[in-house]
Tab-separated table of C-alpha atoms in Angstrom:
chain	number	residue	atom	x	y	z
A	51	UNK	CA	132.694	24.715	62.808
A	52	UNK	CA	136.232	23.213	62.568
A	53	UNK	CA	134.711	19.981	61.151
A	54	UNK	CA	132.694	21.719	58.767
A	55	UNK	CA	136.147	23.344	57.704
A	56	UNK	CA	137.848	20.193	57.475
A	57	UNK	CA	134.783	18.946	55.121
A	58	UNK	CA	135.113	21.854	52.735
A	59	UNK	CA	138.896	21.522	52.398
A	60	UNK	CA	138.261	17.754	52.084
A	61	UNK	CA	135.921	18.319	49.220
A	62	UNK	CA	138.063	21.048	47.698
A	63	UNK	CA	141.656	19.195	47.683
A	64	UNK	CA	139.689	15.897	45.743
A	65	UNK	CA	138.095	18.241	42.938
A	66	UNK	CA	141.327	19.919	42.195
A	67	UNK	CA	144.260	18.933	40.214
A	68	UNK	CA	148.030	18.168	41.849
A	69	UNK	CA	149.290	21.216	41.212
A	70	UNK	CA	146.531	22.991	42.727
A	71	UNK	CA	146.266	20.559	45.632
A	72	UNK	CA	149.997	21.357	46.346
A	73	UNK	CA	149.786	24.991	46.115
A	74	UNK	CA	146.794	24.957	48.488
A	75	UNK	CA	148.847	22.681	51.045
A	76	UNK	CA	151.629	24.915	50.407
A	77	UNK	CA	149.948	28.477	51.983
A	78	UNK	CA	148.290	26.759	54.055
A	79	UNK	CA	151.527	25.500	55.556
A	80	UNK	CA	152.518	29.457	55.493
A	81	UNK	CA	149.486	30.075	57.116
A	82	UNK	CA	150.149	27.676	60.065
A	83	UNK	CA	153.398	28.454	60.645
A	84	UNK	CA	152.723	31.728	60.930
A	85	UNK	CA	150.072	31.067	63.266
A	86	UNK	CA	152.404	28.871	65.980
A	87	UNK	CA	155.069	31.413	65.666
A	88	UNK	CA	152.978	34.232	66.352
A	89	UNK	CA	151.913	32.093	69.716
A	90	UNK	CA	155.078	31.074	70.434
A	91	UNK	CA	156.235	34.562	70.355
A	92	UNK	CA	153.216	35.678	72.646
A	93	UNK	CA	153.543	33.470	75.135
A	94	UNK	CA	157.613	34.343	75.526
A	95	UNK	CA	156.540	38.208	75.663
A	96	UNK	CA	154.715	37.010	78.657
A	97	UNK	CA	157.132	34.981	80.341
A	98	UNK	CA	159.817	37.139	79.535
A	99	UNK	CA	157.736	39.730	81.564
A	100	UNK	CA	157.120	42.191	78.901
A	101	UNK	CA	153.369	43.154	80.128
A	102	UNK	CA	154.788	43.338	84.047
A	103	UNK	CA	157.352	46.209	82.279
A	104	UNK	CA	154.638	48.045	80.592
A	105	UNK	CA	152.974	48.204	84.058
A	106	UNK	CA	155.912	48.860	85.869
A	107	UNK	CA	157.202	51.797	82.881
A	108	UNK	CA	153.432	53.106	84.079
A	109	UNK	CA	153.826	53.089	87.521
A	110	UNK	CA	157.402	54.687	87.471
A	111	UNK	CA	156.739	57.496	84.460
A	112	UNK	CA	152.673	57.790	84.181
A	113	UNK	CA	150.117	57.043	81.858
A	114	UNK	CA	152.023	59.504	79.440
A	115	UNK	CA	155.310	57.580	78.696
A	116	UNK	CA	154.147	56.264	75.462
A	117	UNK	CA	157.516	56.225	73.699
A	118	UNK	CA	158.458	53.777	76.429
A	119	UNK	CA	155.944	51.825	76.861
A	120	UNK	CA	155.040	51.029	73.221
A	121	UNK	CA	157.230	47.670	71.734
A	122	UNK	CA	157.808	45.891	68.868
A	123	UNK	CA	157.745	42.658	71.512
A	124	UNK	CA	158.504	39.692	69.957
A	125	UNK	CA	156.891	40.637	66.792
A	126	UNK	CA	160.307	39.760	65.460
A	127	UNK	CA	160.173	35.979	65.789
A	128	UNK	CA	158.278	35.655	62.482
A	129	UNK	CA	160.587	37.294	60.527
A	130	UNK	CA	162.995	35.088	61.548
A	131	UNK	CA	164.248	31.272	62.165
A	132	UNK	CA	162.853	29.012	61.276
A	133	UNK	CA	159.630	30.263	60.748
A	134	UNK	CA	160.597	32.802	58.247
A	135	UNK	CA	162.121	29.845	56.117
A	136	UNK	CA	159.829	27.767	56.315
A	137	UNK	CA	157.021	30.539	55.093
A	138	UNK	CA	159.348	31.713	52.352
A	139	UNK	CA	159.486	28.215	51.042
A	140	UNK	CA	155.828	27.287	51.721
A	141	UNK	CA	155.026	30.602	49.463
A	142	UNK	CA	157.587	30.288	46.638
A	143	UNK	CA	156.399	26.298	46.324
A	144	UNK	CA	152.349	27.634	46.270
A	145	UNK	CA	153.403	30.838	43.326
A	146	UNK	CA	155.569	27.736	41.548
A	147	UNK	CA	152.205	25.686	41.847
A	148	UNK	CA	149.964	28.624	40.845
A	149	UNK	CA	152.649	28.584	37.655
A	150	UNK	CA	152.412	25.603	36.536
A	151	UNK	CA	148.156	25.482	36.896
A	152	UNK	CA	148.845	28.954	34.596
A	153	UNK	CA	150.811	27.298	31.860
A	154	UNK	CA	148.400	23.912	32.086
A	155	UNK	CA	145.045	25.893	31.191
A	156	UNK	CA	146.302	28.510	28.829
A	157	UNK	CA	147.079	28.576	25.177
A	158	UNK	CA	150.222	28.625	23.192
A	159	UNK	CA	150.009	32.656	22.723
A	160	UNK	CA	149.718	33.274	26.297
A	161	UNK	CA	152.091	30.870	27.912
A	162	UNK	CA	154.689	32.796	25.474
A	163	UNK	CA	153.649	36.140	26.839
A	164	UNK	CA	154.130	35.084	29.990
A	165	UNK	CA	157.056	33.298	29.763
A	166	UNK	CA	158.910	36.852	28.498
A	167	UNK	CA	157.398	38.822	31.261
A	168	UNK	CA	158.870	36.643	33.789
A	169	UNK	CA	162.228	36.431	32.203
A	170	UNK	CA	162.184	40.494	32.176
A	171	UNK	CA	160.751	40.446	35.668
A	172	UNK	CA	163.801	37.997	36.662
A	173	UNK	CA	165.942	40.585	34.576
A	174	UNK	CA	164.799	43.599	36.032
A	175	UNK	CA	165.216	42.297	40.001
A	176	UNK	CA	168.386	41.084	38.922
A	177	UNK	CA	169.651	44.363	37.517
A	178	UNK	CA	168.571	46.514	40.884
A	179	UNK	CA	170.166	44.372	43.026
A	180	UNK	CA	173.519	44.837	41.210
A	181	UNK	CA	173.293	48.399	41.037
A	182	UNK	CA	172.288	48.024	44.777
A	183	UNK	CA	175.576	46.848	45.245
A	184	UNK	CA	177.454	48.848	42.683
A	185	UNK	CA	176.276	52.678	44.534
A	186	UNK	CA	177.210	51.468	47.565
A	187	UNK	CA	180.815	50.736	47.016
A	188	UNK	CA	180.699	47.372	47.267
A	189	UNK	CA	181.499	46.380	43.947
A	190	UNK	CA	185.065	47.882	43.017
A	191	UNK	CA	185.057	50.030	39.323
A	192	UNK	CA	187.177	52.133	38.027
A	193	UNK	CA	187.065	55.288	37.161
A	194	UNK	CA	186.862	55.043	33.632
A	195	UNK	CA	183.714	52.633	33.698
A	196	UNK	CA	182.382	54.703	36.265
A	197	UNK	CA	182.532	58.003	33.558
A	198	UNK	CA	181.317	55.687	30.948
A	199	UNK	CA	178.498	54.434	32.813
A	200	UNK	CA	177.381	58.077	33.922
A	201	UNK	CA	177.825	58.988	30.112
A	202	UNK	CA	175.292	56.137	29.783
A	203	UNK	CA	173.069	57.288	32.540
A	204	UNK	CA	172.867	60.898	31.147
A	205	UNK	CA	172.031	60.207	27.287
A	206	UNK	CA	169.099	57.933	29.077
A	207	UNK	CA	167.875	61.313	30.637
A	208	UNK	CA	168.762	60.333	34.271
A	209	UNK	CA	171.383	61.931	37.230
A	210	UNK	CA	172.554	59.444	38.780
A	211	UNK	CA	172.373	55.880	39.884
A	212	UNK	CA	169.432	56.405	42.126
A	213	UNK	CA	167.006	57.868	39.404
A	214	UNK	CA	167.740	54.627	37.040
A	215	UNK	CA	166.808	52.726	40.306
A	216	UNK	CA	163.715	54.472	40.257
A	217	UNK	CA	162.511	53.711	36.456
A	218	UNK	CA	163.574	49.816	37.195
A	219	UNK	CA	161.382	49.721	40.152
A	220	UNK	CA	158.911	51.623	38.622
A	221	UNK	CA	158.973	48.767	35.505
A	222	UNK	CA	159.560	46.021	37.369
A	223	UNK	CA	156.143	47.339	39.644
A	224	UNK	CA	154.073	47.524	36.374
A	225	UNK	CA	155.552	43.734	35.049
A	226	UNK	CA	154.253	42.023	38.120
A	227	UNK	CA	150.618	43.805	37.601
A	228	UNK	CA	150.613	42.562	34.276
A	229	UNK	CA	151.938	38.929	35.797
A	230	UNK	CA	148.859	38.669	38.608
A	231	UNK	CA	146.332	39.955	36.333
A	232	UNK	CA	147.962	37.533	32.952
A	233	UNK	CA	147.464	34.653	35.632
A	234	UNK	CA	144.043	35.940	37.572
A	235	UNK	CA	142.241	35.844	34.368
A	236	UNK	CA	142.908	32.156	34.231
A	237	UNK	CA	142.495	28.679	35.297
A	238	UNK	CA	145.101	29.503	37.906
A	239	UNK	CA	143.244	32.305	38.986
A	240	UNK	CA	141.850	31.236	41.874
A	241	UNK	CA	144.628	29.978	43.274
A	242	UNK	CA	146.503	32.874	43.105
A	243	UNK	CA	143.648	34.968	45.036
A	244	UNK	CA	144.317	32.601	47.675
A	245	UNK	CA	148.311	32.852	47.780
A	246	UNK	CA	147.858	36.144	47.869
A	247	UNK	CA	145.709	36.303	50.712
A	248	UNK	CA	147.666	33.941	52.201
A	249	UNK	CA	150.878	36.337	52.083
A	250	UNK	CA	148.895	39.319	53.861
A	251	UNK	CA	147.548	37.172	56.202
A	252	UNK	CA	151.712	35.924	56.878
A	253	UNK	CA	152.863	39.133	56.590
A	254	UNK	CA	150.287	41.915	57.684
A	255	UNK	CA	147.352	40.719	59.866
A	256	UNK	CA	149.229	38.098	62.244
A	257	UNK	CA	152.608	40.812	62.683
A	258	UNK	CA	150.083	43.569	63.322
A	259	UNK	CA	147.567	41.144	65.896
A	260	UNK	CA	150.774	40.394	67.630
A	261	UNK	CA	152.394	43.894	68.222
A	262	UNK	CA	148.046	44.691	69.035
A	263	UNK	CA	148.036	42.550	71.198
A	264	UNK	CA	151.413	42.696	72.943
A	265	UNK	CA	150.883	46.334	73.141
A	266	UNK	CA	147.290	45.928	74.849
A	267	UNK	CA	148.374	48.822	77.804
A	268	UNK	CA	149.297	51.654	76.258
A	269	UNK	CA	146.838	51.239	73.573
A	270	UNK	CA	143.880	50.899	76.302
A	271	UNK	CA	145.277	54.149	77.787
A	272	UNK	CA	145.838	55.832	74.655
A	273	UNK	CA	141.936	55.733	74.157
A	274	UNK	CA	141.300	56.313	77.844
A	275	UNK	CA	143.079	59.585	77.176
A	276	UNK	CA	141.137	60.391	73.525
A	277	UNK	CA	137.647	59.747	75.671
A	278	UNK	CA	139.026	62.076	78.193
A	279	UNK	CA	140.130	64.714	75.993
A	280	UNK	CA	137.191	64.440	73.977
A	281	UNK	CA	134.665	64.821	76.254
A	282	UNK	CA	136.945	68.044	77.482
A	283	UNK	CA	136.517	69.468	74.343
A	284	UNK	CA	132.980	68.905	73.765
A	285	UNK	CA	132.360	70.417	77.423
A	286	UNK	CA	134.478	73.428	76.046
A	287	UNK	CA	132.730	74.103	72.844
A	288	UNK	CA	129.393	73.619	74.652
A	289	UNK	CA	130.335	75.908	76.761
A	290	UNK	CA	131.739	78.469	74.218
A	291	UNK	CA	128.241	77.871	72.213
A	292	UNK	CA	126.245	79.288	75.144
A	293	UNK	CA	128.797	82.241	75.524
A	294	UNK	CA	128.307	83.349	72.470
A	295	UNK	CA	130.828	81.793	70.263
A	296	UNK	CA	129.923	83.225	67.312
A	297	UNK	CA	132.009	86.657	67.752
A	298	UNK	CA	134.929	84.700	68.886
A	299	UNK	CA	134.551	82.765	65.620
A	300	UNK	CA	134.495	86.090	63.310
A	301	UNK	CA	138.254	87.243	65.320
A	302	UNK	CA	140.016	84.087	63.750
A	303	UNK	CA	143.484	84.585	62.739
A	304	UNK	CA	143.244	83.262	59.208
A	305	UNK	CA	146.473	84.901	58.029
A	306	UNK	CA	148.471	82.697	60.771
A	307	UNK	CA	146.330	79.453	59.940
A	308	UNK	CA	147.541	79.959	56.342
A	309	UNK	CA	150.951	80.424	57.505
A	310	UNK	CA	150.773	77.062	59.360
A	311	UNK	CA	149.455	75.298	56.050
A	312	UNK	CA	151.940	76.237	54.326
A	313	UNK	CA	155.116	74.956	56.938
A	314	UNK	CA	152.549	71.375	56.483
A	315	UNK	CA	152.384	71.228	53.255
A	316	UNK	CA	156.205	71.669	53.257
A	317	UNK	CA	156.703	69.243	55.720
A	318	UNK	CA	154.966	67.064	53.882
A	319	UNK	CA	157.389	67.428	51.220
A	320	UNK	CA	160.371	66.139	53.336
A	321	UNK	CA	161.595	62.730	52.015
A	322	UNK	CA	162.251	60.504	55.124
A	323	UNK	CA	164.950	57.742	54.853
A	324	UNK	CA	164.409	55.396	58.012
A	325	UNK	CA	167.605	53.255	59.964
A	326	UNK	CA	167.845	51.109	62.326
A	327	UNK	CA	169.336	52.601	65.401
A	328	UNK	CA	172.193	50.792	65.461
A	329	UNK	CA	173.311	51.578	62.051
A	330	UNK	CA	175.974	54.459	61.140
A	331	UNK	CA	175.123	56.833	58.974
A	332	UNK	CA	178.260	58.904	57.598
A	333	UNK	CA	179.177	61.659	54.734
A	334	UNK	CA	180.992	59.689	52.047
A	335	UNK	CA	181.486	59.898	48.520
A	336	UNK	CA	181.572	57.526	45.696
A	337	UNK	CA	182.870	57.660	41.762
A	338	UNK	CA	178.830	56.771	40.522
A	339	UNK	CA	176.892	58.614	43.120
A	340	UNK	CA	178.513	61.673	44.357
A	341	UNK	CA	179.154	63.444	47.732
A	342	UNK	CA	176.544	61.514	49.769
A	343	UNK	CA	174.256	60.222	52.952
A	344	UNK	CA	175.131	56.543	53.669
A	345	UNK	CA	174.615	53.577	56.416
A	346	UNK	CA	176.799	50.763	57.977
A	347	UNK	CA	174.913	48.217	59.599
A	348	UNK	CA	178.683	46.495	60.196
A	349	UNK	CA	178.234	44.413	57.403
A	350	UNK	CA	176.937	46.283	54.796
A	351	UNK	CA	177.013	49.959	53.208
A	352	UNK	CA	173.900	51.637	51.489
A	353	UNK	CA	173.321	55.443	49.802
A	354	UNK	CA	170.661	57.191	51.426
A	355	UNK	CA	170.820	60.305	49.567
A	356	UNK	CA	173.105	63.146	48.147
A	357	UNK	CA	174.812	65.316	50.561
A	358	UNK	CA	173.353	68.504	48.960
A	359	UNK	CA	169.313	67.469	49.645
A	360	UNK	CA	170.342	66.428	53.372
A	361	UNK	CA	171.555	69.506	53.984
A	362	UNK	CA	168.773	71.980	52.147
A	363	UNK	CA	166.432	69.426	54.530
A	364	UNK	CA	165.048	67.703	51.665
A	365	UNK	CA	165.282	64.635	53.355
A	366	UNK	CA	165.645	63.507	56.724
A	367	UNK	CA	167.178	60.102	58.061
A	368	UNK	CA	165.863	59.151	61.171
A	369	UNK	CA	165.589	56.036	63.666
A	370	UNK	CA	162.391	53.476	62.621
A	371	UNK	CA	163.727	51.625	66.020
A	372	UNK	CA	162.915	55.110	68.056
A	373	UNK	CA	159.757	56.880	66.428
A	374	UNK	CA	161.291	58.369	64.353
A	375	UNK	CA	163.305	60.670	65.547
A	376	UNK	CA	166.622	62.494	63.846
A	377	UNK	CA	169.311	60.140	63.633
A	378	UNK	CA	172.195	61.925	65.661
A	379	UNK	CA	175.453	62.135	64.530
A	380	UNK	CA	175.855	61.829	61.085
A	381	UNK	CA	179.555	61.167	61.236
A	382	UNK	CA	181.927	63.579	59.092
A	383	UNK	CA	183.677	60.469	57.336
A	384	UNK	CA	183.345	56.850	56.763
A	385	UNK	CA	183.439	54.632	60.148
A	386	UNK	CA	185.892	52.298	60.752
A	387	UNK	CA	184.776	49.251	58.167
A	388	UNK	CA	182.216	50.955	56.143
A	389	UNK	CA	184.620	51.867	53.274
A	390	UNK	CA	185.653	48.707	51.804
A	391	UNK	CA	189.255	49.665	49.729
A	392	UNK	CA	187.392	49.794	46.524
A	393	UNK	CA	188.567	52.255	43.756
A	394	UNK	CA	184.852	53.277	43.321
A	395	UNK	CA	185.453	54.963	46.817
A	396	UNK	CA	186.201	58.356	46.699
């Protein structure tokens, strides 16, 4: 099978032209570096005795101690050193490729048309990472362009900083749509579908194979406990069938199941802003974006939300690193370090 692989490849890399070839030996770099970091990482989970834990967690707490026993392992390795680097650069050099095979089959007309869309693209990522900066302080303005640049925002229609964010995303989103599917209907096209591929299979199937597989125990004995509690449940209602069920059915509360609908649906409505748990997260205020919800990671300060929709529960900030849960305390005032002596610091 692998030679057969190595035959098709062969054949593939001679018909295609140099950009191509480099793009393909580009992702496929990606692909294996991926690959040996993912079983690097594995194999120091093991050593590092991260399945003799899970057992142990199991033999101290039970089968039921899922919020300990579940990890993010070493899942962390490929988002890091080297390998991260050396994917990142493997990726950008295959999307350069995939560029230039674009502009090599394609007419006058449509290498201008894409040419703009990647200088507004450039624009547009450019712009959100400087207003990034600018609501969180960390670019010093005064108070003057601060009211002028409100003034700005509010003839556009918008309330704050966060809500221009929002249209920028949502343009820069529909720019790169119109960039894959400018270069998928094209010479280039093919290529692409395999960058692309490549990129998931970097950054969604290997990640999620190694937290699967690093988190083989509690999974097993999270279905172990579904099988048990569904064959519970199919014993009951068997049961409740040969009873006579049926009157049971007809004294259903359905007043109180609407009432529960109702506190889902506006659950459902709760915006959630995830940390990391060893982040700050602190009541400040700035000139552009109000009384608000921020974070300190120790380097770096970023809005959340405003102080108003935290408090009517509109939104919730809570600890990716711990299911979840509430972040607890939101500090009255700005830590020590997160408020850089800015005058766009309230």
């Amino acid at each position: 099978m692998l030679q057969r692989l190595k035959e098709k490849l062969r054949r593939k890399l001679q018909t295609a032209s140099i950009p191509e070839t480099a793009g393909v030996l580009a992702f496929l770099a990606a692909d294996i570096t991926v690959v040996i970091a993912a079983v690097v990482g594995w194999i120091l989970f093991i050593v590092e005795g991260g399945y003799a834990a899970q057992a142990g967690i199991v033999g101290d707490s039970g089968i039921f101690a899922f919020e300990q026993l579940f990890t993010k392992g070493t899942a962390g390795i490929l988002y890091a050193d080297p390998a991260a680097v050396i994917e990142g650069i493997a990726l950008a050099a295959a999307v350069i490729a995939c560029f230039v095979c674009f502009y090599r089959y394609v007419g006058i007309p449509r290498r201008i048309i894409m040419s703009l869309l990647i200088v507004l693209a450039a624009a547009l990522g450019g712009s959100m990472v400087y207003l990034a900066r600018l609501g969180s302080g960390a670019i010093p303005v005064t108070e003057e362009q601060a009211d002028s640049f409100l003034e700005f925002l509010q003839r556009l229609g918008m309330e704050d900083i966060s809500s221009l964010m929002t249209a920028l995303m949502a343009a820069a989103g529909i720019l790169l749509v119109m960039i894959i599917v400018f270069t998928a209907f094209s010479g280039a096209g093919r290529l692409l579908k395999s960058i692309l591929l490549s990129g998931l299979f970097c950054f969604g199937v290997v990640p999620l194979a190694l937290l699967f597989v690093e988190n083989i125990i509690p999974l097993f004995l999270f279905a172990v406990i579904l099988a048990v509690v569904f064959l519970v449940l199919k014993l009951i209602t068997r049961g409740a069938d040969s009873s006579g069920a049926g009157s049971a059915a007809g004294s259903f509360d359905y007043g109180g199941a609407g009432r529960g609908n109702d506190a889902a649906r506006q659950e459902s409505n709760v915006q959630i802003k995830r940390v990391d748990s060893g982040c700050k997260v602190f009541r400040g205020e700035t000139v552009l974006s109000g009384k608000g919800i921020f974070s300190y990671n120790g380097l770096s300060t970023a809005y959340l939300c405003s102080q108003s929709d935290y408090d009517k529960g509109k939104v919730r900030v809570v600890d990716r690193d711990k299911g979840d849960r509430d972040h607890s305390p939101v500090l009255p005032g700005p830590p020590q370090g997160a408020q850089p002596t800015a005058s766009s610091w309230v």
